[in-house]
Amino acid sequence: MSPVLTVEDLRFAYSDGTSALNGVDFTLYEGETVAILGANGSGKTTFVLHLNGILQGTGAIRLDGVSLSKDTASEFRAKVGIVFQDSDNQLFMPTVLEDVAFGLLNQGIPPEKAEILARAALEVVGIQALADKPPFHLSAGEKKRAAIAGILAMQPRVLIFDEPTTFLDPPGRRGLIRLLADLTQPKLLVTHDVEFAAKSASRAIFFEKGRIAAQGDVKTVASRFGWLD
């Protein structure tokens, strides 16, 4: 497998002096899904927010060989799509279709092309029939799919999901697992849900005190840190 995203010696401290990342090295390969495990405050979210330039520490981040910098930050934000934990934070337009097209229009894509791309993304996630619905009328599972569609419409190179099973009932969770299996982009899943991770990810990394403390098979890594019943 060829590397898609590489991280070398990534370090970051917040303005109050709290050290959040302490030399992280990581590679995401073509076609794989990696679960990111670890306790709250271990550095997981800080790490993924660096991958598209929302946060900027020291070290090197490369996507398909291109280094993240001030000059390439906008390119990284378009190519590294983050689906946040609470879908309501990503859905704010009057209709689902308008929400999914929003990022495209913001990039200057002509409205006709933006609508075509948005409808195609809705079809990928299986909610094309909800295009004209207000987002606040959707179920939690439908909102999650709409939020994913908004990211897919941007045609990202890498997908990142922050606690994707939050608010989902068992059918919604199973549907998400099936959807993720169908998406071809390399994926990172920040999650506390080990069973979900085991069904969705090919391997796991475990964050502890701002470092990757272990990596390998999901259940083996989770068991090592007492995350399995």
PDB file of C-alpha atoms in Angstrom:
ATOM      1  CA  MET A   1       0.000   0.000   0.000  1.00  0.00           C
ATOM      2  CA  SER A   2       1.231   3.473  -0.805  1.00  0.00           C
ATOM      3  CA  PRO A   3       1.193   6.224   1.846  1.00  0.00           C
ATOM      4  CA  VAL A   4      -1.446   8.919   1.481  1.00  0.00           C
ATOM      5  CA  LEU A   5      -0.983  10.967   4.649  1.00  0.00           C
ATOM      6  CA  THR A   6       2.227  11.106   6.666  1.00  0.00           C
ATOM      7  CA  VAL A   7       2.921  12.855   9.965  1.00  0.00           C
ATOM      8  CA  GLU A   8       6.400  13.318  11.400  1.00  0.00           C
ATOM      9  CA  ASP A   9       7.311  14.543  14.879  1.00  0.00           C
ATOM     10  CA  LEU A  10       4.094  16.549  15.314  1.00  0.00           C
ATOM     11  CA  ARG A  11       4.117  18.704  18.457  1.00  0.00           C
ATOM     12  CA  PHE A  12       1.611  21.214  19.802  1.00  0.00           C
ATOM     13  CA  ALA A  13       0.981  23.137  23.008  1.00  0.00           C
ATOM     14  CA  TYR A  14      -2.055  25.281  23.801  1.00  0.00           C
ATOM     15  CA  SER A  15      -1.698  28.938  24.750  1.00  0.00           C
ATOM     16  CA  ASP A  16      -1.897  28.100  28.473  1.00  0.00           C
ATOM     17  CA  GLY A  17       1.181  25.918  28.104  1.00  0.00           C
ATOM     18  CA  THR A  18      -0.648  22.580  28.084  1.00  0.00           C
ATOM     19  CA  SER A  19       1.319  20.157  25.940  1.00  0.00           C
ATOM     20  CA  ALA A  20      -1.164  18.266  23.748  1.00  0.00           C
ATOM     21  CA  LEU A  21       1.028  16.506  21.182  1.00  0.00           C
ATOM     22  CA  ASN A  22       4.518  15.290  22.011  1.00  0.00           C
ATOM     23  CA  GLY A  23       6.148  13.963  18.864  1.00  0.00           C
ATOM     24  CA  VAL A  24       3.544  12.035  16.865  1.00  0.00           C
ATOM     25  CA  ASP A  25       4.609   9.939  13.876  1.00  0.00           C
ATOM     26  CA  PHE A  26       1.889   8.333  11.759  1.00  0.00           C
ATOM     27  CA  THR A  27       1.183   7.090   8.239  1.00  0.00           C
ATOM     28  CA  LEU A  28      -2.229   6.498   6.656  1.00  0.00           C
ATOM     29  CA  TYR A  29      -2.088   4.196   3.666  1.00  0.00           C
ATOM     30  CA  GLU A  30      -4.218   3.927   0.557  1.00  0.00           C
ATOM     31  CA  GLY A  31      -7.514   2.106   1.114  1.00  0.00           C
ATOM     32  CA  GLU A  32      -7.247   1.642   4.868  1.00  0.00           C
ATOM     33  CA  THR A  33      -9.401   2.723   7.787  1.00  0.00           C
ATOM     34  CA  VAL A  34      -7.657   3.461  11.083  1.00  0.00           C
ATOM     35  CA  ALA A  35      -9.389   3.822  14.445  1.00  0.00           C
ATOM     36  CA  ILE A  36      -7.949   6.420  16.815  1.00  0.00           C
ATOM     37  CA  LEU A  37      -8.486   5.329  20.416  1.00  0.00           C
ATOM     38  CA  GLY A  38      -7.530   6.941  23.711  1.00  0.00           C
ATOM     39  CA  ALA A  39      -8.942   8.586  26.809  1.00  0.00           C
ATOM     40  CA  ASN A  40     -10.414  12.082  26.768  1.00  0.00           C
ATOM     41  CA  GLY A  41      -7.568  14.597  26.774  1.00  0.00           C
ATOM     42  CA  SER A  42      -5.046  12.179  25.291  1.00  0.00           C
ATOM     43  CA  GLY A  43      -4.540  14.249  22.133  1.00  0.00           C
ATOM     44  CA  LYS A  44      -6.813  12.507  19.606  1.00  0.00           C
ATOM     45  CA  THR A  45      -8.912  15.496  18.569  1.00  0.00           C
ATOM     46  CA  THR A  46      -5.942  17.864  18.666  1.00  0.00           C
ATOM     47  CA  PHE A  47      -4.150  15.471  16.336  1.00  0.00           C
ATOM     48  CA  VAL A  48      -6.890  15.277  13.688  1.00  0.00           C
ATOM     49  CA  LEU A  49      -7.453  19.043  13.754  1.00  0.00           C
ATOM     50  CA  HIS A  50      -3.852  19.403  12.583  1.00  0.00           C
ATOM     51  CA  LEU A  51      -4.410  17.200   9.553  1.00  0.00           C
ATOM     52  CA  ASN A  52      -6.289  19.852   7.600  1.00  0.00           C
ATOM     53  CA  GLY A  53      -4.652  22.891   9.143  1.00  0.00           C
ATOM     54  CA  ILE A  54      -7.320  23.935  11.664  1.00  0.00           C
ATOM     55  CA  LEU A  55      -4.554  23.785  14.266  1.00  0.00           C
ATOM     56  CA  GLN A  56      -0.884  24.263  13.441  1.00  0.00           C
ATOM     57  CA  GLY A  57       1.958  22.898  15.525  1.00  0.00           C
ATOM     58  CA  THR A  58       5.506  21.929  14.621  1.00  0.00           C
ATOM     59  CA  GLY A  59       6.604  18.918  12.610  1.00  0.00           C
ATOM     60  CA  ALA A  60       5.693  17.780   9.110  1.00  0.00           C
ATOM     61  CA  ILE A  61       2.353  16.735   7.589  1.00  0.00           C
ATOM     62  CA  ARG A  62       2.203  15.564   3.969  1.00  0.00           C
ATOM     63  CA  LEU A  63      -0.729  14.589   1.776  1.00  0.00           C
ATOM     64  CA  ASP A  64       0.283  12.722  -1.370  1.00  0.00           C
ATOM     65  CA  GLY A  65       3.745  14.196  -0.932  1.00  0.00           C
ATOM     66  CA  VAL A  66       2.553  17.815  -0.578  1.00  0.00           C
ATOM     67  CA  SER A  67       3.572  19.463   2.701  1.00  0.00           C
ATOM     68  CA  LEU A  68       1.053  21.346   4.807  1.00  0.00           C
ATOM     69  CA  SER A  69       1.983  25.020   5.070  1.00  0.00           C
ATOM     70  CA  LYS A  70       0.308  28.410   5.047  1.00  0.00           C
ATOM     71  CA  ASP A  71       0.390  28.275   1.246  1.00  0.00           C
ATOM     72  CA  THR A  72      -1.251  24.830   1.032  1.00  0.00           C
ATOM     73  CA  ALA A  73      -3.630  25.035   4.020  1.00  0.00           C
ATOM     74  CA  SER A  74      -6.701  25.762   1.884  1.00  0.00           C
ATOM     75  CA  GLU A  75      -5.885  22.770  -0.329  1.00  0.00           C
ATOM     76  CA  PHE A  76      -5.591  20.522   2.738  1.00  0.00           C
ATOM     77  CA  ARG A  77      -8.924  21.747   4.121  1.00  0.00           C
ATOM     78  CA  ALA A  78     -10.602  20.781   0.867  1.00  0.00           C
ATOM     79  CA  LYS A  79      -8.906  17.395   0.639  1.00  0.00           C
ATOM     80  CA  VAL A  80      -9.046  16.300   4.296  1.00  0.00           C
ATOM     81  CA  GLY A  81     -12.724  16.264   5.239  1.00  0.00           C
ATOM     82  CA  ILE A  82     -13.804  16.124   8.886  1.00  0.00           C
ATOM     83  CA  VAL A  83     -17.262  14.899   9.902  1.00  0.00           C
ATOM     84  CA  PHE A  84     -17.787  16.261  13.415  1.00  0.00           C
ATOM     85  CA  GLN A  85     -19.404  14.460  16.328  1.00  0.00           C
ATOM     86  CA  ASP A  86     -22.569  16.570  16.418  1.00  0.00           C
ATOM     87  CA  SER A  87     -24.166  16.744  12.975  1.00  0.00           C
ATOM     88  CA  ASP A  88     -26.147  19.813  14.029  1.00  0.00           C
ATOM     89  CA  ASN A  89     -22.860  21.733  13.939  1.00  0.00           C
ATOM     90  CA  GLN A  90     -22.594  21.025  10.196  1.00  0.00           C
ATOM     91  CA  LEU A  91     -26.237  21.399   9.157  1.00  0.00           C
ATOM     92  CA  PHE A  92     -27.639  24.928   9.134  1.00  0.00           C
ATOM     93  CA  MET A  93     -29.218  25.636   5.726  1.00  0.00           C
ATOM     94  CA  PRO A  94     -32.988  25.531   4.994  1.00  0.00           C
ATOM     95  CA  THR A  95     -32.794  22.220   3.098  1.00  0.00           C
ATOM     96  CA  VAL A  96     -30.534  19.177   3.027  1.00  0.00           C
ATOM     97  CA  LEU A  97     -29.558  19.849  -0.582  1.00  0.00           C
ATOM     98  CA  GLU A  98     -28.546  23.422   0.220  1.00  0.00           C
ATOM     99  CA  ASP A  99     -26.483  22.184   3.152  1.00  0.00           C
ATOM    100  CA  VAL A 100     -24.631  19.632   1.035  1.00  0.00           C
ATOM    101  CA  ALA A 101     -23.994  22.196  -1.718  1.00  0.00           C
ATOM    102  CA  PHE A 102     -22.861  24.924   0.682  1.00  0.00           C
ATOM    103  CA  GLY A 103     -19.156  24.059   0.692  1.00  0.00           C
ATOM    104  CA  LEU A 104     -19.059  23.762  -3.068  1.00  0.00           C
ATOM    105  CA  LEU A 105     -20.670  27.161  -3.580  1.00  0.00           C
ATOM    106  CA  ASN A 106     -18.276  28.618  -1.024  1.00  0.00           C
ATOM    107  CA  GLN A 107     -15.426  27.375  -3.209  1.00  0.00           C
ATOM    108  CA  GLY A 108     -16.854  29.196  -6.207  1.00  0.00           C
ATOM    109  CA  ILE A 109     -18.351  26.171  -7.945  1.00  0.00           C
ATOM    110  CA  PRO A 110     -21.193  27.286 -10.278  1.00  0.00           C
ATOM    111  CA  PRO A 111     -24.648  26.574  -8.781  1.00  0.00           C
ATOM    112  CA  GLU A 112     -25.646  24.098 -11.506  1.00  0.00           C
ATOM    113  CA  LYS A 113     -22.506  21.999 -11.016  1.00  0.00           C
ATOM    114  CA  ALA A 114     -22.766  22.305  -7.212  1.00  0.00           C
ATOM    115  CA  GLU A 115     -26.283  20.883  -7.326  1.00  0.00           C
ATOM    116  CA  ILE A 116     -25.191  17.957  -9.487  1.00  0.00           C
ATOM    117  CA  LEU A 117     -22.317  17.134  -7.117  1.00  0.00           C
ATOM    118  CA  ALA A 118     -24.534  17.572  -4.043  1.00  0.00           C
ATOM    119  CA  ARG A 119     -27.232  15.262  -5.397  1.00  0.00           C
ATOM    120  CA  ALA A 120     -24.583  12.673  -6.294  1.00  0.00           C
ATOM    121  CA  ALA A 121     -23.243  12.802  -2.717  1.00  0.00           C
ATOM    122  CA  LEU A 122     -26.753  12.381  -1.305  1.00  0.00           C
ATOM    123  CA  GLU A 123     -27.183   9.320  -3.487  1.00  0.00           C
ATOM    124  CA  VAL A 124     -23.921   7.828  -2.203  1.00  0.00           C
ATOM    125  CA  VAL A 125     -25.146   8.091   1.394  1.00  0.00           C
ATOM    126  CA  GLY A 126     -28.641   6.894   0.469  1.00  0.00           C
ATOM    127  CA  ILE A 127     -30.774   9.926   1.346  1.00  0.00           C
ATOM    128  CA  GLN A 128     -31.385  11.488  -2.057  1.00  0.00           C
ATOM    129  CA  ALA A 129     -35.126  11.423  -1.323  1.00  0.00           C
ATOM    130  CA  LEU A 130     -34.543  13.844   1.575  1.00  0.00           C
ATOM    131  CA  ALA A 131     -32.919  16.571  -0.537  1.00  0.00           C
ATOM    132  CA  ASP A 132     -35.714  19.088  -0.004  1.00  0.00           C
ATOM    133  CA  LYS A 133     -36.296  18.342   3.688  1.00  0.00           C
ATOM    134  CA  PRO A 134     -35.229  20.771   6.426  1.00  0.00           C
ATOM    135  CA  PRO A 135     -32.284  19.220   8.280  1.00  0.00           C
ATOM    136  CA  PHE A 136     -33.972  19.657  11.674  1.00  0.00           C
ATOM    137  CA  HIS A 137     -36.719  17.245  10.530  1.00  0.00           C
ATOM    138  CA  LEU A 138     -34.231  14.403  10.067  1.00  0.00           C
ATOM    139  CA  SER A 139     -33.448  11.573  12.456  1.00  0.00           C
ATOM    140  CA  ALA A 140     -29.988  11.395  14.038  1.00  0.00           C
ATOM    141  CA  GLY A 141     -28.930   8.775  11.509  1.00  0.00           C
ATOM    142  CA  GLU A 142     -30.206  10.835   8.594  1.00  0.00           C
ATOM    143  CA  LYS A 143     -28.450  13.937   9.919  1.00  0.00           C
ATOM    144  CA  LYS A 144     -25.205  11.980  10.119  1.00  0.00           C
ATOM    145  CA  ARG A 145     -25.592  10.904   6.506  1.00  0.00           C
ATOM    146  CA  ALA A 146     -26.382  14.460   5.423  1.00  0.00           C
ATOM    147  CA  ALA A 147     -23.254  15.718   7.189  1.00  0.00           C
ATOM    148  CA  ILE A 148     -21.183  13.007   5.491  1.00  0.00           C
ATOM    149  CA  ALA A 149     -22.704  13.941   2.129  1.00  0.00           C
ATOM    150  CA  GLY A 150     -21.633  17.552   2.650  1.00  0.00           C
ATOM    151  CA  ILE A 151     -18.048  16.383   3.035  1.00  0.00           C
ATOM    152  CA  LEU A 152     -18.223  13.853   0.175  1.00  0.00           C
ATOM    153  CA  ALA A 153     -19.511  16.530  -2.196  1.00  0.00           C
ATOM    154  CA  MET A 154     -16.162  18.269  -1.801  1.00  0.00           C
ATOM    155  CA  GLN A 155     -14.491  15.122  -3.198  1.00  0.00           C
ATOM    156  CA  PRO A 156     -11.998  14.740  -0.341  1.00  0.00           C
ATOM    157  CA  ARG A 157      -8.854  12.617  -0.471  1.00  0.00           C
ATOM    158  CA  VAL A 158      -9.113  11.584   3.206  1.00  0.00           C
ATOM    159  CA  LEU A 159     -12.123  11.312   5.524  1.00  0.00           C
ATOM    160  CA  ILE A 160     -11.993  11.873   9.288  1.00  0.00           C
ATOM    161  CA  PHE A 161     -14.907  10.998  11.579  1.00  0.00           C
ATOM    162  CA  ASP A 162     -15.052  12.348  15.137  1.00  0.00           C
ATOM    163  CA  GLU A 163     -17.062   9.990  17.407  1.00  0.00           C
ATOM    164  CA  PRO A 164     -19.347   8.988  14.509  1.00  0.00           C
ATOM    165  CA  THR A 165     -21.657   6.683  16.504  1.00  0.00           C
ATOM    166  CA  THR A 166     -22.696   9.386  19.003  1.00  0.00           C
ATOM    167  CA  PHE A 167     -26.502   9.869  19.062  1.00  0.00           C
ATOM    168  CA  LEU A 168     -27.079   6.844  16.761  1.00  0.00           C
ATOM    169  CA  ASP A 169     -29.487   4.045  17.645  1.00  0.00           C
ATOM    170  CA  PRO A 170     -28.500   0.430  16.782  1.00  0.00           C
ATOM    171  CA  PRO A 171     -30.006   0.509  13.247  1.00  0.00           C
ATOM    172  CA  GLY A 172     -28.295   3.838  12.562  1.00  0.00           C
ATOM    173  CA  ARG A 173     -25.008   2.439  13.847  1.00  0.00           C
ATOM    174  CA  ARG A 174     -25.262  -0.640  11.638  1.00  0.00           C
ATOM    175  CA  GLY A 175     -26.120   1.542   8.663  1.00  0.00           C
ATOM    176  CA  LEU A 176     -23.084   3.725   9.317  1.00  0.00           C
ATOM    177  CA  ILE A 177     -20.815   0.677   9.438  1.00  0.00           C
ATOM    178  CA  ARG A 178     -22.141  -0.443   6.041  1.00  0.00           C
ATOM    179  CA  LEU A 179     -21.752   3.053   4.589  1.00  0.00           C
ATOM    180  CA  LEU A 180     -18.153   3.408   5.778  1.00  0.00           C
ATOM    181  CA  ALA A 181     -17.319   0.039   4.231  1.00  0.00           C
ATOM    182  CA  ASP A 182     -18.551   1.344   0.865  1.00  0.00           C
ATOM    183  CA  LEU A 183     -16.552   4.580   0.947  1.00  0.00           C
ATOM    184  CA  THR A 184     -13.246   4.142  -0.854  1.00  0.00           C
ATOM    185  CA  GLN A 185     -11.308   7.035   0.682  1.00  0.00           C
ATOM    186  CA  PRO A 186      -8.729   6.326   3.414  1.00  0.00           C
ATOM    187  CA  LYS A 187     -10.443   7.033   6.732  1.00  0.00           C
ATOM    188  CA  LEU A 188      -9.628   7.939  10.339  1.00  0.00           C
ATOM    189  CA  LEU A 189     -12.221   7.162  13.022  1.00  0.00           C
ATOM    190  CA  VAL A 190     -11.843   8.930  16.370  1.00  0.00           C
ATOM    191  CA  THR A 191     -13.972   6.798  18.658  1.00  0.00           C
ATOM    192  CA  HIS A 192     -14.516   5.290  22.110  1.00  0.00           C
ATOM    193  CA  ASP A 193     -16.699   2.563  20.574  1.00  0.00           C
ATOM    194  CA  VAL A 194     -14.370  -0.439  20.331  1.00  0.00           C
ATOM    195  CA  GLU A 195     -16.938  -2.766  18.746  1.00  0.00           C
ATOM    196  CA  PHE A 196     -17.671  -0.185  16.069  1.00  0.00           C
ATOM    197  CA  ALA A 197     -13.940   0.316  15.516  1.00  0.00           C
ATOM    198  CA  ALA A 198     -13.343  -3.425  15.230  1.00  0.00           C
ATOM    199  CA  LYS A 199     -16.039  -3.730  12.562  1.00  0.00           C
ATOM    200  CA  SER A 200     -14.967  -0.645  10.612  1.00  0.00           C
ATOM    201  CA  ALA A 201     -11.188  -0.277  10.921  1.00  0.00           C
ATOM    202  CA  SER A 202      -8.285  -2.352   9.648  1.00  0.00           C
ATOM    203  CA  ARG A 203      -6.060  -1.219  12.518  1.00  0.00           C
ATOM    204  CA  ALA A 204      -5.988   1.092  15.519  1.00  0.00           C
ATOM    205  CA  ILE A 205      -3.645   3.578  17.127  1.00  0.00           C
ATOM    206  CA  PHE A 206      -3.916   4.424  20.827  1.00  0.00           C
ATOM    207  CA  PHE A 207      -3.152   7.923  22.104  1.00  0.00           C
ATOM    208  CA  GLU A 208      -1.787   8.492  25.597  1.00  0.00           C
ATOM    209  CA  LYS A 209      -0.364  11.783  26.874  1.00  0.00           C
ATOM    210  CA  GLY A 210      -0.022  13.242  23.403  1.00  0.00           C
ATOM    211  CA  ARG A 211       1.786  10.271  21.904  1.00  0.00           C
ATOM    212  CA  ILE A 212       0.847   7.138  20.014  1.00  0.00           C
ATOM    213  CA  ALA A 213       1.403   4.546  22.717  1.00  0.00           C
ATOM    214  CA  ALA A 214       0.461   1.501  20.617  1.00  0.00           C
ATOM    215  CA  GLN A 215      -0.878   0.453  17.255  1.00  0.00           C
ATOM    216  CA  GLY A 216      -2.096  -2.755  15.666  1.00  0.00           C
ATOM    217  CA  ASP A 217      -5.240  -4.864  15.542  1.00  0.00           C
ATOM    218  CA  VAL A 218      -8.186  -2.968  17.069  1.00  0.00           C
ATOM    219  CA  LYS A 219      -9.142  -5.474  19.759  1.00  0.00           C
ATOM    220  CA  THR A 220      -5.532  -6.299  20.628  1.00  0.00           C
ATOM    221  CA  VAL A 221      -4.736  -2.613  21.166  1.00  0.00           C
ATOM    222  CA  ALA A 222      -7.988  -1.986  23.063  1.00  0.00           C
ATOM    223  CA  SER A 223      -7.406  -4.990  25.317  1.00  0.00           C
ATOM    224  CA  ARG A 224      -3.883  -3.849  26.148  1.00  0.00           C
ATOM    225  CA  PHE A 225      -5.273  -0.651  27.656  1.00  0.00           C
ATOM    226  CA  GLY A 226      -8.269  -2.244  29.386  1.00  0.00           C
ATOM    227  CA  TRP A 227     -10.836  -1.051  26.855  1.00  0.00           C
ATOM    228  CA  LEU A 228     -12.486  -4.467  26.401  1.00  0.00           C
ATOM    229  CA  ASP A 229     -14.996  -5.897  28.871  1.00  0.00           C
TER     230      ASP A 229
END
